[in-house]
Amino acid sequence: MLMSEINEILGLLEYIHQKKRPVSIVQTYQGVSSSFEVGIDQILKKRRDVVVAAQYGHKISLLPATQIQIHSDLFPKPIQARVGSVDVQHRTAVLEVLSYLQTKQDNRKELRIQPKHELKAAVTIGGKNEQIGIVNDISVEGISLILMTTNLDLSQVFLPNTSVRIILNLQVSNQNRPETISMPAKVANINTIKPMEAFRVGFSTYPKEHHQDLLRRFIFDHQTEMFSELSQDTSYRHN
């Protein structure tokens, strides 16, 4: 396994640990699969292992020397690992030999979210005809923008399969300032929004590996914020 892969995995797990978000563990016993959530307790960078802890009030239901999978919206694909040791008293387990799960065909679709706050993006065709739009929804592999009607006929500008470049600034929680993403894209579809005299244009995007990671972190931050608000609202309703 490449060092870049394990470093990326440990980086994502560290990020999840900082955000205090759980991950899902999937294990199979005698052909029957089961899943449960655990928290990230510690990242052992020198050993390239991770310590997970059972949720409050639950036991750590793992057996040493067994293979498991770790799932999270932040991962580009599931992570496979081996259970190294289990501490029943402290309800923790060490997971080792971490790597991405390799499959013959990965049809997993990336999570798509609608930004809570207004997010603008610029679209250019051959470096010209720049249009500024509002992000309607976004994922690692696609984005849709709301573009207002101009003196140009956008339905003729953004024809299906037209190659464009999309530029936007993303702020993630572990960075002091927004980072600019510039990525090639192709027009997937365009629809008229009549009441607004605008167009909704969908694009398939092809970001660099670094920008893919940034997009996943942005989406993960959004999900964390939504979960936090939902938890607070539920707590308020129960009081």
JSON list of C-alpha atoms in Angstrom, two decimals:
[
{"chain": "A", "resi": 1, "resn": "MET", "atom": "CA", "xyz": [0.00, 0.00, 0.00]},
{"chain": "A", "resi": 2, "resn": "LEU", "atom": "CA", "xyz": [1.28, 3.48, -0.88]},
{"chain": "A", "resi": 3, "resn": "MET", "atom": "CA", "xyz": [2.29, 5.76, 1.98]},
{"chain": "A", "resi": 4, "resn": "SER", "atom": "CA", "xyz": [0.19, 8.52, 0.40]},
{"chain": "A", "resi": 5, "resn": "GLU", "atom": "CA", "xyz": [-2.91, 6.34, 0.84]},
{"chain": "A", "resi": 6, "resn": "ILE", "atom": "CA", "xyz": [-2.36, 5.56, 4.53]},
{"chain": "A", "resi": 7, "resn": "ASN", "atom": "CA", "xyz": [-1.46, 9.20, 5.20]},
{"chain": "A", "resi": 8, "resn": "GLU", "atom": "CA", "xyz": [-4.69, 10.30, 3.53]},
{"chain": "A", "resi": 9, "resn": "ILE", "atom": "CA", "xyz": [-6.70, 7.78, 5.56]},
{"chain": "A", "resi": 10, "resn": "LEU", "atom": "CA", "xyz": [-5.09, 8.87, 8.84]},
{"chain": "A", "resi": 11, "resn": "GLY", "atom": "CA", "xyz": [-5.67, 12.51, 7.90]},
{"chain": "A", "resi": 12, "resn": "LEU", "atom": "CA", "xyz": [-9.38, 11.89, 7.27]},
{"chain": "A", "resi": 13, "resn": "LEU", "atom": "CA", "xyz": [-9.73, 9.94, 10.53]},
{"chain": "A", "resi": 14, "resn": "GLU", "atom": "CA", "xyz": [-7.95, 12.75, 12.41]},
{"chain": "A", "resi": 15, "resn": "TYR", "atom": "CA", "xyz": [-10.37, 15.26, 10.86]},
{"chain": "A", "resi": 16, "resn": "ILE", "atom": "CA", "xyz": [-13.35, 13.15, 11.95]},
{"chain": "A", "resi": 17, "resn": "HIS", "atom": "CA", "xyz": [-11.83, 12.92, 15.43]},
{"chain": "A", "resi": 18, "resn": "GLN", "atom": "CA", "xyz": [-11.53, 16.72, 15.60]},
{"chain": "A", "resi": 19, "resn": "LYS", "atom": "CA", "xyz": [-15.15, 17.13, 14.50]},
{"chain": "A", "resi": 20, "resn": "LYS", "atom": "CA", "xyz": [-16.28, 14.55, 17.07]},
{"chain": "A", "resi": 21, "resn": "ARG", "atom": "CA", "xyz": [-18.27, 12.65, 14.46]},
{"chain": "A", "resi": 22, "resn": "PRO", "atom": "CA", "xyz": [-18.82, 8.86, 14.62]},
{"chain": "A", "resi": 23, "resn": "VAL", "atom": "CA", "xyz": [-17.96, 6.35, 11.93]},
{"chain": "A", "resi": 24, "resn": "SER", "atom": "CA", "xyz": [-19.79, 3.13, 11.10]},
{"chain": "A", "resi": 25, "resn": "ILE", "atom": "CA", "xyz": [-18.14, -0.24, 11.56]},
{"chain": "A", "resi": 26, "resn": "VAL", "atom": "CA", "xyz": [-19.37, -3.10, 9.37]},
{"chain": "A", "resi": 27, "resn": "GLN", "atom": "CA", "xyz": [-18.37, -6.65, 10.27]},
{"chain": "A", "resi": 28, "resn": "THR", "atom": "CA", "xyz": [-19.42, -10.02, 8.89]},
{"chain": "A", "resi": 29, "resn": "TYR", "atom": "CA", "xyz": [-19.81, -13.16, 10.97]},
{"chain": "A", "resi": 30, "resn": "GLN", "atom": "CA", "xyz": [-20.78, -16.46, 9.33]},
{"chain": "A", "resi": 31, "resn": "GLY", "atom": "CA", "xyz": [-22.14, -14.64, 6.32]},
{"chain": "A", "resi": 32, "resn": "VAL", "atom": "CA", "xyz": [-24.26, -12.16, 8.32]},
{"chain": "A", "resi": 33, "resn": "SER", "atom": "CA", "xyz": [-23.25, -8.49, 8.27]},
{"chain": "A", "resi": 34, "resn": "SER", "atom": "CA", "xyz": [-23.93, -6.05, 11.09]},
{"chain": "A", "resi": 35, "resn": "SER", "atom": "CA", "xyz": [-23.02, -2.41, 11.64]},
{"chain": "A", "resi": 36, "resn": "PHE", "atom": "CA", "xyz": [-22.71, -0.04, 14.59]},
{"chain": "A", "resi": 37, "resn": "GLU", "atom": "CA", "xyz": [-21.27, 3.38, 15.28]},
{"chain": "A", "resi": 38, "resn": "VAL", "atom": "CA", "xyz": [-18.05, 4.10, 17.16]},
{"chain": "A", "resi": 39, "resn": "GLY", "atom": "CA", "xyz": [-16.10, 7.21, 17.96]},
{"chain": "A", "resi": 40, "resn": "ILE", "atom": "CA", "xyz": [-12.48, 7.88, 17.02]},
{"chain": "A", "resi": 41, "resn": "ASP", "atom": "CA", "xyz": [-10.60, 7.79, 20.32]},
{"chain": "A", "resi": 42, "resn": "GLN", "atom": "CA", "xyz": [-6.99, 8.17, 19.18]},
{"chain": "A", "resi": 43, "resn": "ILE", "atom": "CA", "xyz": [-4.84, 8.22, 16.04]},
{"chain": "A", "resi": 44, "resn": "LEU", "atom": "CA", "xyz": [-1.57, 6.27, 16.46]},
{"chain": "A", "resi": 45, "resn": "LYS", "atom": "CA", "xyz": [0.38, 7.92, 13.64]},
{"chain": "A", "resi": 46, "resn": "LYS", "atom": "CA", "xyz": [3.71, 6.17, 14.23]},
{"chain": "A", "resi": 47, "resn": "ARG", "atom": "CA", "xyz": [2.05, 2.75, 14.14]},
{"chain": "A", "resi": 48, "resn": "ARG", "atom": "CA", "xyz": [-0.44, 3.94, 11.48]},
{"chain": "A", "resi": 49, "resn": "ASP", "atom": "CA", "xyz": [-3.31, 2.52, 13.56]},
{"chain": "A", "resi": 50, "resn": "VAL", "atom": "CA", "xyz": [-6.50, 4.00, 14.99]},
{"chain": "A", "resi": 51, "resn": "VAL", "atom": "CA", "xyz": [-8.21, 3.42, 18.33]},
{"chain": "A", "resi": 52, "resn": "VAL", "atom": "CA", "xyz": [-12.02, 3.41, 18.27]},
{"chain": "A", "resi": 53, "resn": "ALA", "atom": "CA", "xyz": [-14.37, 3.57, 21.25]},
{"chain": "A", "resi": 54, "resn": "ALA", "atom": "CA", "xyz": [-17.92, 2.27, 21.66]},
{"chain": "A", "resi": 55, "resn": "GLN", "atom": "CA", "xyz": [-20.75, 4.78, 21.97]},
{"chain": "A", "resi": 56, "resn": "TYR", "atom": "CA", "xyz": [-21.89, 5.63, 25.49]},
{"chain": "A", "resi": 57, "resn": "GLY", "atom": "CA", "xyz": [-23.77, 2.74, 27.06]},
{"chain": "A", "resi": 58, "resn": "HIS", "atom": "CA", "xyz": [-22.66, 0.21, 24.44]},
{"chain": "A", "resi": 59, "resn": "LYS", "atom": "CA", "xyz": [-20.09, -2.58, 24.46]},
{"chain": "A", "resi": 60, "resn": "ILE", "atom": "CA", "xyz": [-17.26, -2.82, 21.96]},
{"chain": "A", "resi": 61, "resn": "SER", "atom": "CA", "xyz": [-18.58, -5.65, 19.77]},
{"chain": "A", "resi": 62, "resn": "LEU", "atom": "CA", "xyz": [-15.38, -6.58, 17.96]},
{"chain": "A", "resi": 63, "resn": "LEU", "atom": "CA", "xyz": [-13.17, -9.67, 17.96]},
{"chain": "A", "resi": 64, "resn": "PRO", "atom": "CA", "xyz": [-9.36, -9.58, 17.59]},
{"chain": "A", "resi": 65, "resn": "ALA", "atom": "CA", "xyz": [-7.86, -10.68, 14.26]},
{"chain": "A", "resi": 66, "resn": "THR", "atom": "CA", "xyz": [-11.11, -10.14, 12.33]},
{"chain": "A", "resi": 67, "resn": "GLN", "atom": "CA", "xyz": [-11.58, -8.01, 9.22]},
{"chain": "A", "resi": 68, "resn": "ILE", "atom": "CA", "xyz": [-13.95, -5.04, 9.34]},
{"chain": "A", "resi": 69, "resn": "GLN", "atom": "CA", "xyz": [-14.91, -2.05, 7.22]},
{"chain": "A", "resi": 70, "resn": "ILE", "atom": "CA", "xyz": [-15.11, 1.60, 8.28]},
{"chain": "A", "resi": 71, "resn": "HIS", "atom": "CA", "xyz": [-17.67, 3.86, 6.59]},
{"chain": "A", "resi": 72, "resn": "SER", "atom": "CA", "xyz": [-18.08, 7.65, 6.61]},
{"chain": "A", "resi": 73, "resn": "ASP", "atom": "CA", "xyz": [-19.44, 10.30, 4.26]},
{"chain": "A", "resi": 74, "resn": "LEU", "atom": "CA", "xyz": [-15.95, 11.80, 4.26]},
{"chain": "A", "resi": 75, "resn": "PHE", "atom": "CA", "xyz": [-14.26, 8.74, 2.75]},
{"chain": "A", "resi": 76, "resn": "PRO", "atom": "CA", "xyz": [-13.99, 8.45, -1.05]},
{"chain": "A", "resi": 77, "resn": "LYS", "atom": "CA", "xyz": [-14.58, 4.70, -0.52]},
{"chain": "A", "resi": 78, "resn": "PRO", "atom": "CA", "xyz": [-14.90, 2.38, 2.52]},
{"chain": "A", "resi": 79, "resn": "ILE", "atom": "CA", "xyz": [-11.78, 1.62, 4.55]},
{"chain": "A", "resi": 80, "resn": "GLN", "atom": "CA", "xyz": [-10.89, -1.96, 5.41]},
{"chain": "A", "resi": 81, "resn": "ALA", "atom": "CA", "xyz": [-8.96, -2.83, 8.56]},
{"chain": "A", "resi": 82, "resn": "ARG", "atom": "CA", "xyz": [-8.02, -5.65, 10.90]},
{"chain": "A", "resi": 83, "resn": "VAL", "atom": "CA", "xyz": [-8.95, -5.64, 14.56]},
{"chain": "A", "resi": 84, "resn": "GLY", "atom": "CA", "xyz": [-5.61, -5.73, 16.37]},
{"chain": "A", "resi": 85, "resn": "SER", "atom": "CA", "xyz": [-6.69, -5.81, 20.00]},
{"chain": "A", "resi": 86, "resn": "VAL", "atom": "CA", "xyz": [-9.81, -5.21, 22.08]},
{"chain": "A", "resi": 87, "resn": "ASP", "atom": "CA", "xyz": [-10.02, -3.63, 25.54]},
{"chain": "A", "resi": 88, "resn": "VAL", "atom": "CA", "xyz": [-13.38, -4.80, 26.88]},
{"chain": "A", "resi": 89, "resn": "GLN", "atom": "CA", "xyz": [-13.06, -2.86, 30.14]},
{"chain": "A", "resi": 90, "resn": "HIS", "atom": "CA", "xyz": [-12.48, 0.50, 28.43]},
{"chain": "A", "resi": 91, "resn": "ARG", "atom": "CA", "xyz": [-14.71, -0.42, 25.44]},
{"chain": "A", "resi": 92, "resn": "THR", "atom": "CA", "xyz": [-12.00, 0.36, 22.88]},
{"chain": "A", "resi": 93, "resn": "ALA", "atom": "CA", "xyz": [-10.31, -1.47, 20.02]},
{"chain": "A", "resi": 94, "resn": "VAL", "atom": "CA", "xyz": [-7.18, -0.92, 17.95]},
{"chain": "A", "resi": 95, "resn": "LEU", "atom": "CA", "xyz": [-7.70, -1.12, 14.19]},
{"chain": "A", "resi": 96, "resn": "GLU", "atom": "CA", "xyz": [-4.63, -1.80, 12.06]},
{"chain": "A", "resi": 97, "resn": "VAL", "atom": "CA", "xyz": [-3.58, -2.42, 8.44]},
{"chain": "A", "resi": 98, "resn": "LEU", "atom": "CA", "xyz": [-5.82, 0.35, 7.15]},
{"chain": "A", "resi": 99, "resn": "SER", "atom": "CA", "xyz": [-6.45, 0.63, 3.41]},
{"chain": "A", "resi": 100, "resn": "TYR", "atom": "CA", "xyz": [-9.19, 1.58, 0.99]},
{"chain": "A", "resi": 101, "resn": "LEU", "atom": "CA", "xyz": [-11.49, -1.26, 0.02]},
{"chain": "A", "resi": 102, "resn": "GLN", "atom": "CA", "xyz": [-10.70, -2.32, -3.54]},
{"chain": "A", "resi": 103, "resn": "THR", "atom": "CA", "xyz": [-13.59, -3.47, -5.68]},
{"chain": "A", "resi": 104, "resn": "LYS", "atom": "CA", "xyz": [-13.87, -4.40, -9.35]},
{"chain": "A", "resi": 105, "resn": "GLN", "atom": "CA", "xyz": [-16.39, -1.64, -9.92]},
{"chain": "A", "resi": 106, "resn": "ASP", "atom": "CA", "xyz": [-17.12, 1.15, -7.49]},
{"chain": "A", "resi": 107, "resn": "ASN", "atom": "CA", "xyz": [-20.54, 2.64, -8.21]},
{"chain": "A", "resi": 108, "resn": "ARG", "atom": "CA", "xyz": [-20.66, 4.71, -5.05]},
{"chain": "A", "resi": 109, "resn": "LYS", "atom": "CA", "xyz": [-22.15, 8.14, -5.65]},
{"chain": "A", "resi": 110, "resn": "GLU", "atom": "CA", "xyz": [-20.64, 11.05, -3.79]},
{"chain": "A", "resi": 111, "resn": "LEU", "atom": "CA", "xyz": [-22.82, 12.84, -1.27]},
{"chain": "A", "resi": 112, "resn": "ARG", "atom": "CA", "xyz": [-24.47, 16.00, -2.66]},
{"chain": "A", "resi": 113, "resn": "ILE", "atom": "CA", "xyz": [-25.46, 18.90, -0.41]},
{"chain": "A", "resi": 114, "resn": "GLN", "atom": "CA", "xyz": [-27.10, 22.30, -0.71]},
{"chain": "A", "resi": 115, "resn": "PRO", "atom": "CA", "xyz": [-24.89, 24.94, 0.95]},
{"chain": "A", "resi": 116, "resn": "LYS", "atom": "CA", "xyz": [-26.53, 26.62, 3.93]},
{"chain": "A", "resi": 117, "resn": "HIS", "atom": "CA", "xyz": [-24.93, 29.97, 3.15]},
{"chain": "A", "resi": 118, "resn": "GLU", "atom": "CA", "xyz": [-24.75, 31.66, -0.25]},
{"chain": "A", "resi": 119, "resn": "LEU", "atom": "CA", "xyz": [-21.80, 30.36, -2.24]},
{"chain": "A", "resi": 120, "resn": "LYS", "atom": "CA", "xyz": [-20.86, 31.93, -5.56]},
{"chain": "A", "resi": 121, "resn": "ALA", "atom": "CA", "xyz": [-18.93, 30.35, -8.42]},
{"chain": "A", "resi": 122, "resn": "ALA", "atom": "CA", "xyz": [-17.57, 31.64, -11.71]},
{"chain": "A", "resi": 123, "resn": "VAL", "atom": "CA", "xyz": [-17.90, 29.71, -14.97]},
{"chain": "A", "resi": 124, "resn": "THR", "atom": "CA", "xyz": [-15.82, 30.40, -18.05]},
{"chain": "A", "resi": 125, "resn": "ILE", "atom": "CA", "xyz": [-15.66, 28.84, -21.52]},
{"chain": "A", "resi": 126, "resn": "GLY", "atom": "CA", "xyz": [-12.18, 28.99, -22.98]},
{"chain": "A", "resi": 127, "resn": "GLY", "atom": "CA", "xyz": [-11.31, 31.70, -20.47]},
{"chain": "A", "resi": 128, "resn": "LYS", "atom": "CA", "xyz": [-14.10, 33.94, -21.82]},
{"chain": "A", "resi": 129, "resn": "ASN", "atom": "CA", "xyz": [-17.80, 34.65, -21.23]},
{"chain": "A", "resi": 130, "resn": "GLU", "atom": "CA", "xyz": [-17.47, 34.55, -17.45]},
{"chain": "A", "resi": 131, "resn": "GLN", "atom": "CA", "xyz": [-20.77, 34.01, -15.68]},
{"chain": "A", "resi": 132, "resn": "ILE", "atom": "CA", "xyz": [-21.25, 34.30, -11.92]},
{"chain": "A", "resi": 133, "resn": "GLY", "atom": "CA", "xyz": [-23.76, 31.90, -10.40]},
{"chain": "A", "resi": 134, "resn": "ILE", "atom": "CA", "xyz": [-25.06, 30.78, -7.03]},
{"chain": "A", "resi": 135, "resn": "VAL", "atom": "CA", "xyz": [-24.28, 27.18, -6.05]},
{"chain": "A", "resi": 136, "resn": "ASN", "atom": "CA", "xyz": [-27.55, 25.25, -5.85]},
{"chain": "A", "resi": 137, "resn": "ASP", "atom": "CA", "xyz": [-25.95, 21.94, -4.85]},
{"chain": "A", "resi": 138, "resn": "ILE", "atom": "CA", "xyz": [-22.48, 20.47, -4.88]},
{"chain": "A", "resi": 139, "resn": "SER", "atom": "CA", "xyz": [-20.65, 17.14, -4.60]},
{"chain": "A", "resi": 140, "resn": "VAL", "atom": "CA", "xyz": [-17.13, 15.96, -5.39]},
{"chain": "A", "resi": 141, "resn": "GLU", "atom": "CA", "xyz": [-18.18, 14.92, -8.88]},
{"chain": "A", "resi": 142, "resn": "GLY", "atom": "CA", "xyz": [-20.76, 17.55, -9.79]},
{"chain": "A", "resi": 143, "resn": "ILE", "atom": "CA", "xyz": [-22.21, 20.99, -9.17]},
{"chain": "A", "resi": 144, "resn": "SER", "atom": "CA", "xyz": [-25.32, 22.89, -10.23]},
{"chain": "A", "resi": 145, "resn": "LEU", "atom": "CA", "xyz": [-25.49, 26.67, -10.44]},
{"chain": "A", "resi": 146, "resn": "ILE", "atom": "CA", "xyz": [-28.30, 29.19, -10.64]},
{"chain": "A", "resi": 147, "resn": "LEU", "atom": "CA", "xyz": [-27.40, 31.67, -13.37]},
{"chain": "A", "resi": 148, "resn": "MET", "atom": "CA", "xyz": [-29.47, 34.80, -13.94]},
{"chain": "A", "resi": 149, "resn": "THR", "atom": "CA", "xyz": [-30.56, 35.74, -17.47]},
{"chain": "A", "resi": 150, "resn": "THR", "atom": "CA", "xyz": [-28.15, 38.14, -19.20]},
{"chain": "A", "resi": 151, "resn": "ASN", "atom": "CA", "xyz": [-27.81, 39.62, -22.66]},
{"chain": "A", "resi": 152, "resn": "LEU", "atom": "CA", "xyz": [-26.48, 36.20, -23.68]},
{"chain": "A", "resi": 153, "resn": "ASP", "atom": "CA", "xyz": [-28.76, 33.28, -24.48]},
{"chain": "A", "resi": 154, "resn": "LEU", "atom": "CA", "xyz": [-27.44, 30.93, -21.81]},
{"chain": "A", "resi": 155, "resn": "SER", "atom": "CA", "xyz": [-29.32, 27.98, -23.29]},
{"chain": "A", "resi": 156, "resn": "GLN", "atom": "CA", "xyz": [-27.09, 28.34, -26.35]},
{"chain": "A", "resi": 157, "resn": "VAL", "atom": "CA", "xyz": [-23.93, 29.13, -24.37]},
{"chain": "A", "resi": 158, "resn": "PHE", "atom": "CA", "xyz": [-24.15, 26.11, -22.04]},
{"chain": "A", "resi": 159, "resn": "LEU", "atom": "CA", "xyz": [-24.94, 23.32, -24.46]},
{"chain": "A", "resi": 160, "resn": "PRO", "atom": "CA", "xyz": [-24.65, 19.72, -23.16]},
{"chain": "A", "resi": 161, "resn": "ASN", "atom": "CA", "xyz": [-21.03, 18.42, -23.09]},
{"chain": "A", "resi": 162, "resn": "THR", "atom": "CA", "xyz": [-19.59, 21.93, -23.44]},
{"chain": "A", "resi": 163, "resn": "SER", "atom": "CA", "xyz": [-16.24, 22.11, -21.65]},
{"chain": "A", "resi": 164, "resn": "VAL", "atom": "CA", "xyz": [-15.99, 24.86, -19.04]},
{"chain": "A", "resi": 165, "resn": "ARG", "atom": "CA", "xyz": [-13.93, 25.84, -16.01]},
{"chain": "A", "resi": 166, "resn": "ILE", "atom": "CA", "xyz": [-15.54, 26.45, -12.63]},
{"chain": "A", "resi": 167, "resn": "ILE", "atom": "CA", "xyz": [-13.85, 28.58, -9.97]},
{"chain": "A", "resi": 168, "resn": "LEU", "atom": "CA", "xyz": [-15.06, 28.96, -6.39]},
{"chain": "A", "resi": 169, "resn": "ASN", "atom": "CA", "xyz": [-13.69, 29.67, -2.92]},
{"chain": "A", "resi": 170, "resn": "LEU", "atom": "CA", "xyz": [-14.30, 27.09, -0.18]},
{"chain": "A", "resi": 171, "resn": "GLN", "atom": "CA", "xyz": [-13.85, 27.58, 3.54]},
{"chain": "A", "resi": 172, "resn": "VAL", "atom": "CA", "xyz": [-13.31, 24.49, 5.68]},
{"chain": "A", "resi": 173, "resn": "SER", "atom": "CA", "xyz": [-13.06, 24.48, 9.44]},
{"chain": "A", "resi": 174, "resn": "ASN", "atom": "CA", "xyz": [-9.36, 23.62, 9.74]},
{"chain": "A", "resi": 175, "resn": "GLN", "atom": "CA", "xyz": [-8.13, 26.48, 7.54]},
{"chain": "A", "resi": 176, "resn": "ASN", "atom": "CA", "xyz": [-7.77, 30.18, 8.34]},
{"chain": "A", "resi": 177, "resn": "ARG", "atom": "CA", "xyz": [-8.84, 31.42, 4.94]},
{"chain": "A", "resi": 178, "resn": "PRO", "atom": "CA", "xyz": [-10.85, 30.15, 1.96]},
{"chain": "A", "resi": 179, "resn": "GLU", "atom": "CA", "xyz": [-9.03, 28.17, -0.70]},
{"chain": "A", "resi": 180, "resn": "THR", "atom": "CA", "xyz": [-9.69, 28.71, -4.38]},
{"chain": "A", "resi": 181, "resn": "ILE", "atom": "CA", "xyz": [-10.72, 25.68, -6.41]},
{"chain": "A", "resi": 182, "resn": "SER", "atom": "CA", "xyz": [-10.39, 25.83, -10.19]},
{"chain": "A", "resi": 183, "resn": "MET", "atom": "CA", "xyz": [-11.62, 22.69, -11.90]},
{"chain": "A", "resi": 184, "resn": "PRO", "atom": "CA", "xyz": [-12.54, 21.59, -15.43]},
{"chain": "A", "resi": 185, "resn": "ALA", "atom": "CA", "xyz": [-16.15, 20.58, -15.97]},
{"chain": "A", "resi": 186, "resn": "LYS", "atom": "CA", "xyz": [-18.68, 19.70, -18.64]},
{"chain": "A", "resi": 187, "resn": "VAL", "atom": "CA", "xyz": [-22.27, 20.83, -18.95]},
{"chain": "A", "resi": 188, "resn": "ALA", "atom": "CA", "xyz": [-24.61, 17.98, -18.00]},
{"chain": "A", "resi": 189, "resn": "ASN", "atom": "CA", "xyz": [-27.98, 19.72, -18.28]},
{"chain": "A", "resi": 190, "resn": "ILE", "atom": "CA", "xyz": [-29.68, 23.11, -18.29]},
{"chain": "A", "resi": 191, "resn": "ASN", "atom": "CA", "xyz": [-33.20, 24.00, -17.16]},
{"chain": "A", "resi": 192, "resn": "THR", "atom": "CA", "xyz": [-35.15, 27.24, -17.15]},
{"chain": "A", "resi": 193, "resn": "ILE", "atom": "CA", "xyz": [-36.46, 28.64, -13.87]},
{"chain": "A", "resi": 194, "resn": "LYS", "atom": "CA", "xyz": [-39.26, 30.82, -15.23]},
{"chain": "A", "resi": 195, "resn": "PRO", "atom": "CA", "xyz": [-40.41, 32.74, -12.14]},
{"chain": "A", "resi": 196, "resn": "MET", "atom": "CA", "xyz": [-36.82, 33.89, -11.51]},
{"chain": "A", "resi": 197, "resn": "GLU", "atom": "CA", "xyz": [-35.89, 34.40, -15.16]},
{"chain": "A", "resi": 198, "resn": "ALA", "atom": "CA", "xyz": [-32.86, 32.25, -14.48]},
{"chain": "A", "resi": 199, "resn": "PHE", "atom": "CA", "xyz": [-31.26, 28.97, -15.48]},
{"chain": "A", "resi": 200, "resn": "ARG", "atom": "CA", "xyz": [-30.21, 26.00, -13.40]},
{"chain": "A", "resi": 201, "resn": "VAL", "atom": "CA", "xyz": [-27.13, 24.51, -15.05]},
{"chain": "A", "resi": 202, "resn": "GLY", "atom": "CA", "xyz": [-25.73, 21.15, -13.94]},
{"chain": "A", "resi": 203, "resn": "PHE", "atom": "CA", "xyz": [-22.07, 20.30, -14.47]},
{"chain": "A", "resi": 204, "resn": "SER", "atom": "CA", "xyz": [-19.97, 17.16, -14.16]},
{"chain": "A", "resi": 205, "resn": "THR", "atom": "CA", "xyz": [-16.74, 18.23, -12.48]},
{"chain": "A", "resi": 206, "resn": "TYR", "atom": "CA", "xyz": [-13.20, 16.81, -12.56]},
{"chain": "A", "resi": 207, "resn": "PRO", "atom": "CA", "xyz": [-11.28, 18.30, -9.61]},
{"chain": "A", "resi": 208, "resn": "LYS", "atom": "CA", "xyz": [-7.66, 17.51, -8.78]},
{"chain": "A", "resi": 209, "resn": "GLU", "atom": "CA", "xyz": [-7.02, 15.05, -5.93]},
{"chain": "A", "resi": 210, "resn": "HIS", "atom": "CA", "xyz": [-6.23, 17.86, -3.47]},
{"chain": "A", "resi": 211, "resn": "HIS", "atom": "CA", "xyz": [-9.43, 19.67, -4.42]},
{"chain": "A", "resi": 212, "resn": "GLN", "atom": "CA", "xyz": [-11.44, 16.45, -4.06]},
{"chain": "A", "resi": 213, "resn": "ASP", "atom": "CA", "xyz": [-10.22, 16.25, -0.47]},
{"chain": "A", "resi": 214, "resn": "LEU", "atom": "CA", "xyz": [-11.15, 19.89, 0.12]},
{"chain": "A", "resi": 215, "resn": "LEU", "atom": "CA", "xyz": [-14.63, 19.34, -1.32]},
{"chain": "A", "resi": 216, "resn": "ARG", "atom": "CA", "xyz": [-15.20, 16.30, 0.90]},
{"chain": "A", "resi": 217, "resn": "ARG", "atom": "CA", "xyz": [-14.16, 18.29, 3.96]},
{"chain": "A", "resi": 218, "resn": "PHE", "atom": "CA", "xyz": [-16.48, 21.14, 3.00]},
{"chain": "A", "resi": 219, "resn": "ILE", "atom": "CA", "xyz": [-19.39, 18.72, 2.57]},
{"chain": "A", "resi": 220, "resn": "PHE", "atom": "CA", "xyz": [-18.46, 16.93, 5.79]},
{"chain": "A", "resi": 221, "resn": "ASP", "atom": "CA", "xyz": [-18.44, 20.27, 7.67]},
{"chain": "A", "resi": 222, "resn": "HIS", "atom": "CA", "xyz": [-21.89, 21.01, 6.29]},
{"chain": "A", "resi": 223, "resn": "GLN", "atom": "CA", "xyz": [-23.22, 17.64, 7.43]},
{"chain": "A", "resi": 224, "resn": "THR", "atom": "CA", "xyz": [-21.66, 18.12, 10.87]},
{"chain": "A", "resi": 225, "resn": "GLU", "atom": "CA", "xyz": [-23.31, 21.53, 11.21]},
{"chain": "A", "resi": 226, "resn": "MET", "atom": "CA", "xyz": [-26.68, 20.11, 10.15]},
{"chain": "A", "resi": 227, "resn": "PHE", "atom": "CA", "xyz": [-26.40, 17.20, 12.61]},
{"chain": "A", "resi": 228, "resn": "SER", "atom": "CA", "xyz": [-25.44, 19.61, 15.39]},
{"chain": "A", "resi": 229, "resn": "GLU", "atom": "CA", "xyz": [-28.43, 21.85, 14.69]},
{"chain": "A", "resi": 230, "resn": "LEU", "atom": "CA", "xyz": [-30.75, 18.86, 14.49]},
{"chain": "A", "resi": 231, "resn": "SER", "atom": "CA", "xyz": [-29.42, 17.55, 17.81]},
{"chain": "A", "resi": 232, "resn": "GLN", "atom": "CA", "xyz": [-29.89, 20.94, 19.47]},
{"chain": "A", "resi": 233, "resn": "ASP", "atom": "CA", "xyz": [-33.41, 21.27, 18.07]},
{"chain": "A", "resi": 234, "resn": "THR", "atom": "CA", "xyz": [-34.33, 17.77, 19.25]},
{"chain": "A", "resi": 235, "resn": "SER", "atom": "CA", "xyz": [-32.90, 18.49, 22.69]},
{"chain": "A", "resi": 236, "resn": "TYR", "atom": "CA", "xyz": [-34.86, 21.76, 22.87]},
{"chain": "A", "resi": 237, "resn": "ARG", "atom": "CA", "xyz": [-38.11, 20.03, 21.91]},
{"chain": "A", "resi": 238, "resn": "HIS", "atom": "CA", "xyz": [-37.62, 17.39, 24.61]},
{"chain": "A", "resi": 239, "resn": "ASN", "atom": "CA", "xyz": [-37.04, 20.01, 27.33]}
]
